[in-house]
Amino acid sequence: MTLGRVIEILEAEVVVDAIDREMEIRSICSSDLMSDLLHFSSRPKSILITGLNNTQAIRTAEIADIKGIVFVLDKRPDKETVRMAREKGIPLMVTRLSRFTACGRLYAAGLGSCTGEDR
Amino acid sequence: MTRRNIEGSFHLSGGDFTNAGAASSELKSILTNLGINPEIVRRAAIATFEAEMNVIIHAVAGVMYYLITQDTIKVVLNDMGPGIPDIDRAMTEGYSTAPDWIREMGWGAGMGLPNMKKNSDRFKLDSVVGEGTTVEIIIRIKEGKTE
Ligand SMILES: Nc1ncnc2c1ncn2[C@@H]1O[C@H](COP(=O)(O)OP(=O)(O)O)[C@@H](O)[C@H]1O
Ligand SMILES: [Mg+2]
């Protein structure tokens, strides 16, 4: 599905916009602990759903080729985090939903886990 | 296409979360610009990022040295720090001595060393308690993917 569709499903607010909202998203990864994400996220074109709204999430996305980040529970990234995301070209979104519900909605809409363990 | 060996190093400061990950990010760009297969670049980036973060989190200071040859990426991280008393235990998934405030920063899952090993073709960990730790990561660049 497109990033634009992800934004709609999560009723998310865009903080750092993507160059292209038509960009394809194929899978989801989700954790508040970065090494848990780095253990998998081997599938390309994935989006990160996390409660960790700091620069470490941006670095992790950059290192693991994650295409965008959605912060849950209305957790807004600070200025430095926004600045780094812009510099690295990583779109940032904020949703009021919980991590469970955000992942659940996307899963129900057809996105699988970046771990490749489900579908 | 043949290319010369490329080498360099980065200085790492323990506790410096502002620049945490900057060295691995730069190394990743270097590898990407060399035209190395993205999957191999990603494995190298993940392994070095975890190793770099361990220096930031657990040690006082360190150096990350890299050597890129025609067929391998070698990264060595040498730190001054507390060292690791029980390496087998440290290598266990989920084992971490990181305090809670580190977990609030997103680290301390106890998956770093297993992730380094998983993404390396060769992985070596040496440590002397009270002195420091050395991590060596070697990743092969597959034939024909580098031109
Ligand atoms: N460079 C290091 N210096 C000292 N201790 C280390 C170092 N790297 C790892 N350790 C020890 O090994 C444990 C496991 O490391 P790791 O798997 O990366 O998990 P984490 O960093 O999340 O705690 C750490 O909690 C720490 O006790
Ligand atoms: Mg670690």
CSV table of C-alpha atoms and ligand atoms in Angstrom, one decimal:
chain,number,residue,atom,x,y,z
A,1,MET,CA,0.0,0.0,0.0
A,2,THR,CA,1.1,3.6,-0.4
A,3,LEU,CA,2.4,5.8,2.5
A,4,GLY,CA,-0.6,8.0,1.9
A,5,ARG,CA,-2.9,5.1,2.7
A,6,VAL,CA,-0.9,4.3,5.9
A,7,ILE,CA,-1.4,7.9,7.0
A,8,GLU,CA,-5.2,7.7,6.4
A,9,ILE,CA,-5.6,4.4,8.2
A,10,LEU,CA,-3.7,5.6,11.2
A,11,GLU,CA,-5.4,9.1,11.1
A,12,ALA,CA,-1.9,10.4,11.4
A,13,GLU,CA,-0.6,13.9,11.4
A,14,VAL,CA,2.5,14.4,9.1
A,15,VAL,CA,5.4,16.2,10.8
A,16,VAL,CA,8.0,15.6,8.2
A,17,ASP,CA,6.5,15.0,4.8
A,18,ALA,CA,7.7,12.4,2.3
A,19,ILE,CA,9.0,13.4,-1.1
A,20,ASP,CA,6.4,11.1,-2.4
A,21,ARG,CA,3.3,9.9,-0.5
A,22,GLU,CA,2.7,7.4,-3.3
A,23,MET,CA,5.9,5.6,-2.0
A,24,GLU,CA,5.1,1.9,-1.5
A,25,ILE,CA,5.1,0.4,2.0
A,26,ARG,CA,5.2,-3.4,2.2
A,27,SER,CA,5.7,-4.2,5.8
A,28,ILE,CA,5.6,-3.0,9.4
A,29,CYS,CA,8.2,-3.2,12.2
A,30,SER,CA,7.4,-2.1,15.7
A,31,SER,CA,9.3,-1.8,19.0
A,32,ASP,CA,10.5,0.8,21.5
A,33,LEU,CA,13.8,-1.0,21.7
A,34,MET,CA,16.1,-0.4,18.8
A,35,SER,CA,18.1,-3.7,18.9
A,36,ASP,CA,14.8,-5.6,18.7
A,37,LEU,CA,14.1,-3.8,15.5
A,38,LEU,CA,17.6,-4.3,14.2
A,39,HIS,CA,17.2,-8.0,14.8
A,40,PHE,CA,14.7,-8.3,12.0
A,41,SER,CA,13.6,-5.5,9.6
A,42,SER,CA,15.2,-7.4,6.8
A,43,ARG,CA,12.3,-6.9,4.5
A,44,PRO,CA,12.6,-3.7,2.5
A,45,LYS,CA,10.0,-1.0,2.3
A,46,SER,CA,8.9,-1.1,5.9
A,47,ILE,CA,7.5,1.5,8.2
A,48,LEU,CA,8.3,1.8,11.9
A,49,ILE,CA,5.6,2.1,14.5
A,50,THR,CA,7.2,3.2,17.8
A,51,GLY,CA,6.8,5.1,21.0
A,52,LEU,CA,10.4,6.2,21.0
A,53,ASN,CA,10.3,9.7,19.7
A,54,ASN,CA,14.0,10.7,19.8
A,55,THR,CA,17.0,10.8,17.4
A,56,GLN,CA,17.9,7.2,18.1
A,57,ALA,CA,14.7,6.1,16.2
A,58,ILE,CA,15.9,8.2,13.2
A,59,ARG,CA,19.4,6.7,13.3
A,60,THR,CA,17.9,3.2,13.5
A,61,ALA,CA,15.6,3.9,10.5
A,62,GLU,CA,18.6,5.2,8.5
A,63,ILE,CA,20.8,2.2,9.3
A,64,ALA,CA,18.1,-0.4,8.7
A,65,ASP,CA,16.7,1.3,5.5
A,66,ILE,CA,13.3,1.9,7.2
A,67,LYS,CA,11.2,4.2,5.0
A,68,GLY,CA,9.2,6.2,7.5
A,69,ILE,CA,8.3,6.4,11.2
A,70,VAL,CA,5.0,6.7,13.0
A,71,PHE,CA,5.1,7.8,16.6
A,72,VAL,CA,2.2,6.5,18.7
A,73,LEU,CA,0.1,8.0,21.6
A,74,ASP,CA,0.6,11.5,20.2
A,75,LYS,CA,4.3,11.5,21.1
A,76,ARG,CA,5.7,14.4,19.2
A,77,PRO,CA,9.4,14.4,18.2
A,78,ASP,CA,11.5,17.3,19.4
A,79,LYS,CA,13.2,19.9,17.2
A,80,GLU,CA,16.5,18.0,16.9
A,81,THR,CA,14.7,14.8,15.9
A,82,VAL,CA,12.7,16.6,13.3
A,83,ARG,CA,15.8,18.2,12.0
A,84,MET,CA,17.7,14.9,11.7
A,85,ALA,CA,14.7,13.2,9.9
A,86,ARG,CA,14.6,16.1,7.4
A,87,GLU,CA,18.3,15.8,6.8
A,88,LYS,CA,18.1,12.0,6.3
A,89,GLY,CA,14.9,12.2,4.2
A,90,ILE,CA,12.8,10.1,6.6
A,91,PRO,CA,9.1,11.0,6.8
A,92,LEU,CA,7.7,11.4,10.3
A,93,MET,CA,4.0,10.9,11.4
A,94,VAL,CA,2.2,11.1,14.7
A,95,THR,CA,-0.9,9.2,15.6
A,96,ARG,CA,-3.0,9.2,18.8
A,97,LEU,CA,-3.4,5.4,18.5
A,98,SER,CA,-1.5,2.9,20.6
A,99,ARG,CA,1.2,0.7,19.2
A,100,PHE,CA,-1.1,-2.3,19.3
A,101,THR,CA,-4.0,-0.6,17.5
A,102,ALA,CA,-1.8,1.1,14.9
A,103,CYS,CA,-0.1,-2.2,14.0
A,104,GLY,CA,-3.5,-4.1,14.2
A,105,ARG,CA,-5.1,-1.7,11.7
A,106,LEU,CA,-2.3,-1.9,9.2
A,107,TYR,CA,-2.2,-5.7,9.6
A,108,ALA,CA,-5.9,-6.0,9.0
A,109,ALA,CA,-5.4,-3.8,5.9
A,110,GLY,CA,-3.0,-6.3,4.5
A,111,LEU,CA,0.5,-5.3,5.7
A,112,GLY,CA,2.6,-8.0,7.2
A,113,SER,CA,5.5,-7.9,9.7
A,114,CYS,CA,9.0,-6.9,8.5
A,115,THR,CA,10.2,-10.1,10.2
A,116,GLY,CA,8.5,-12.1,7.5
A,117,GLU,CA,7.3,-14.5,10.2
A,118,ASP,CA,3.6,-14.3,9.4
A,119,ARG,CA,2.4,-14.3,5.8
B,1,MET,CA,36.5,-3.0,-11.7
B,2,THR,CA,39.3,-2.9,-9.2
B,3,ARG,CA,39.6,-0.3,-6.5
B,4,ARG,CA,42.2,0.5,-3.9
B,5,ASN,CA,41.7,-0.4,-0.3
B,6,ILE,CA,39.9,2.3,1.7
B,7,GLU,CA,40.5,2.8,5.4
B,8,GLY,CA,39.7,5.2,8.1
B,9,SER,CA,38.7,5.6,11.7
B,10,PHE,CA,36.3,7.5,13.9
B,11,HIS,CA,36.7,8.5,17.5
B,12,LEU,CA,33.8,7.5,19.8
B,13,SER,CA,33.0,9.1,23.2
B,14,GLY,CA,31.1,7.1,25.9
B,15,GLY,CA,27.8,8.7,26.8
B,16,ASP,CA,27.7,11.0,23.8
B,17,PHE,CA,24.1,10.3,22.6
B,18,THR,CA,24.1,13.4,20.4
B,19,ASN,CA,26.6,11.8,18.0
B,20,ALA,CA,25.6,8.2,18.7
B,21,GLY,CA,25.4,6.4,15.4
B,22,ALA,CA,27.1,9.1,13.3
B,23,ALA,CA,30.2,6.9,12.6
B,24,SER,CA,28.1,4.0,11.4
B,25,SER,CA,26.0,6.3,9.3
B,26,GLU,CA,29.1,7.8,7.6
B,27,LEU,CA,30.5,4.3,7.0
B,28,LYS,CA,27.2,3.3,5.5
B,29,SER,CA,27.4,6.2,3.0
B,30,ILE,CA,30.9,5.3,2.1
B,31,LEU,CA,29.9,1.7,1.4
B,32,THR,CA,26.8,2.8,-0.5
B,33,ASN,CA,28.8,5.2,-2.6
B,34,LEU,CA,31.2,2.4,-3.5
B,35,GLY,CA,28.3,0.7,-5.2
B,36,ILE,CA,28.3,-2.3,-2.8
B,37,ASN,CA,25.2,-4.4,-2.8
B,38,PRO,CA,22.6,-2.7,-0.5
B,39,GLU,CA,21.9,-6.0,1.4
B,40,ILE,CA,25.5,-6.3,2.3
B,41,VAL,CA,25.7,-2.6,3.2
B,42,ARG,CA,22.8,-2.9,5.5
B,43,ARG,CA,24.3,-5.9,7.3
B,44,ALA,CA,27.5,-4.0,7.8
B,45,ALA,CA,25.6,-0.9,8.9
B,46,ILE,CA,23.6,-2.8,11.5
B,47,ALA,CA,26.6,-4.7,12.9
B,48,THR,CA,28.7,-1.6,13.2
B,49,PHE,CA,25.8,0.5,14.6
B,50,GLU,CA,25.3,-2.0,17.4
B,51,ALA,CA,29.0,-2.1,18.1
B,52,GLU,CA,29.3,1.7,18.1
B,53,MET,CA,26.3,2.0,20.5
B,54,ASN,CA,27.9,-0.5,22.9
B,55,VAL,CA,30.9,1.8,23.1
B,56,ILE,CA,28.6,4.8,23.7
B,57,ILE,CA,26.5,3.0,26.3
B,58,HIS,CA,29.0,0.7,28.1
B,59,ALA,CA,32.5,2.2,27.7
B,60,VAL,CA,34.4,5.5,28.3
B,61,ALA,CA,35.9,6.0,24.8
B,62,GLY,CA,36.8,4.1,21.8
B,63,VAL,CA,37.9,4.0,18.2
B,64,MET,CA,36.1,2.5,15.2
B,65,TYR,CA,38.5,1.5,12.4
B,66,TYR,CA,37.4,0.3,9.0
B,67,LEU,CA,39.2,-1.3,6.1
B,68,ILE,CA,37.4,-1.9,2.8
B,69,THR,CA,39.2,-4.2,0.4
B,70,GLN,CA,38.2,-5.7,-2.9
B,71,ASP,CA,36.3,-8.5,-1.2
B,72,THR,CA,35.8,-7.7,2.5
B,73,ILE,CA,34.6,-5.0,4.9
B,74,LYS,CA,36.5,-5.2,8.1
B,75,VAL,CA,35.5,-3.0,11.1
B,76,VAL,CA,37.4,-3.1,14.4
B,77,LEU,CA,36.1,-1.3,17.5
B,78,ASN,CA,38.5,-0.9,20.4
B,79,ASP,CA,37.3,0.7,23.6
B,80,MET,CA,38.6,1.7,27.0
B,81,GLY,CA,35.9,0.6,29.5
B,82,PRO,CA,34.8,-1.9,32.1
B,83,GLY,CA,35.3,-4.9,29.8
B,84,ILE,CA,33.0,-8.0,29.8
B,85,PRO,CA,33.5,-10.5,32.6
B,86,ASP,CA,31.4,-13.3,31.1
B,87,ILE,CA,31.4,-13.3,27.2
B,88,ASP,CA,29.1,-16.3,26.8
B,89,ARG,CA,26.5,-14.7,29.0
B,90,ALA,CA,26.9,-11.3,27.2
B,91,MET,CA,26.3,-13.1,23.9
B,92,THR,CA,23.0,-14.5,25.2
B,93,GLU,CA,19.8,-12.9,23.6
B,94,GLY,CA,18.2,-10.5,26.1
B,95,TYR,CA,21.1,-10.3,28.5
B,96,SER,CA,21.8,-6.6,29.4
B,97,THR,CA,23.4,-4.7,32.2
B,98,ALA,CA,22.2,-1.4,30.8
B,99,PRO,CA,20.3,0.8,33.3
B,100,ASP,CA,16.7,1.9,32.9
B,101,TRP,CA,17.6,5.3,31.5
B,102,ILE,CA,19.4,3.6,28.6
B,103,ARG,CA,16.3,1.7,27.9
B,104,GLU,CA,14.3,4.9,27.9
B,105,MET,CA,16.7,6.0,25.1
B,106,GLY,CA,15.7,3.0,23.1
B,107,TRP,CA,18.7,0.8,23.9
B,108,GLY,CA,19.5,-2.0,26.3
B,109,ALA,CA,17.4,-4.8,24.7
B,110,GLY,CA,20.3,-7.2,25.1
B,111,MET,CA,20.3,-8.0,21.4
B,112,GLY,CA,23.3,-6.0,20.3
B,113,LEU,CA,26.0,-8.7,20.4
B,114,PRO,CA,23.7,-11.4,18.9
B,115,ASN,CA,22.8,-8.9,16.1
B,116,MET,CA,26.5,-8.2,15.4
B,117,LYS,CA,27.2,-11.9,15.1
B,118,LYS,CA,24.2,-12.6,13.0
B,119,ASN,CA,25.1,-9.9,10.4
B,120,SER,CA,28.8,-10.7,10.2
B,121,ASP,CA,30.6,-13.5,8.2
B,122,ARG,CA,33.2,-13.5,11.0
B,123,PHE,CA,32.8,-12.0,14.4
B,124,LYS,CA,35.3,-11.8,17.2
B,125,LEU,CA,34.9,-10.4,20.7
B,126,ASP,CA,37.8,-10.0,23.1
B,127,SER,CA,37.6,-8.3,26.4
B,128,VAL,CA,39.8,-7.6,29.5
B,129,VAL,CA,37.9,-6.7,32.6
B,130,GLY,CA,39.0,-3.2,33.8
B,131,GLU,CA,40.7,-2.4,30.5
B,132,GLY,CA,38.4,-2.6,27.6
B,133,THR,CA,36.8,-4.5,24.8
B,134,THR,CA,37.6,-5.2,21.1
B,135,VAL,CA,35.1,-6.2,18.5
B,136,GLU,CA,36.0,-7.4,15.1
B,137,ILE,CA,33.4,-7.6,12.3
B,138,ILE,CA,34.2,-9.1,8.9
B,139,ILE,CA,31.7,-9.1,6.1
B,140,ARG,CA,32.4,-10.5,2.6
B,141,ILE,CA,31.5,-8.5,-0.4
B,142,LYS,CA,30.0,-11.0,-2.8
B,143,GLU,CA,31.6,-11.4,-6.2
B,144,GLY,CA,30.3,-9.3,-9.1
B,145,LYS,CA,28.3,-6.9,-6.9
B,146,THR,CA,30.9,-4.2,-6.5
B,147,GLU,CA,31.3,-2.9,-10.0
C,1,LIG,N1,31.9,-2.5,24.7
C,1,LIG,C1,31.5,-3.0,25.9
C,1,LIG,N2,32.0,-2.7,27.1
C,1,LIG,C2,31.6,-3.2,28.2
C,1,LIG,N3,30.5,-4.1,28.3
C,1,LIG,C3,29.9,-4.4,27.1
C,1,LIG,C4,30.3,-3.9,25.9
C,1,LIG,N4,29.5,-4.4,24.9
C,1,LIG,C5,28.7,-5.3,25.5
C,1,LIG,N5,28.9,-5.2,26.9
C,1,LIG,C6,28.1,-6.0,27.9
C,1,LIG,O1,27.4,-7.1,27.2
C,1,LIG,C7,26.0,-6.9,27.5
C,1,LIG,C8,25.2,-7.3,26.3
C,1,LIG,O2,25.5,-6.5,25.2
C,1,LIG,P1,24.4,-6.3,24.0
C,1,LIG,O3,24.0,-7.6,23.5
C,1,LIG,O4,24.9,-5.3,23.1
C,1,LIG,O5,23.1,-5.7,24.8
C,1,LIG,P2,22.8,-4.2,25.4
C,1,LIG,O6,23.9,-3.3,24.9
C,1,LIG,O7,21.5,-4.0,24.9
C,1,LIG,O8,22.9,-4.3,26.9
C,1,LIG,C9,25.8,-5.4,27.9
C,1,LIG,O9,24.7,-5.2,28.6
C,1,LIG,C10,27.1,-5.2,28.7
C,1,LIG,O10,27.0,-5.7,30.0
C,2,MG,MG,24.2,-3.2,22.8
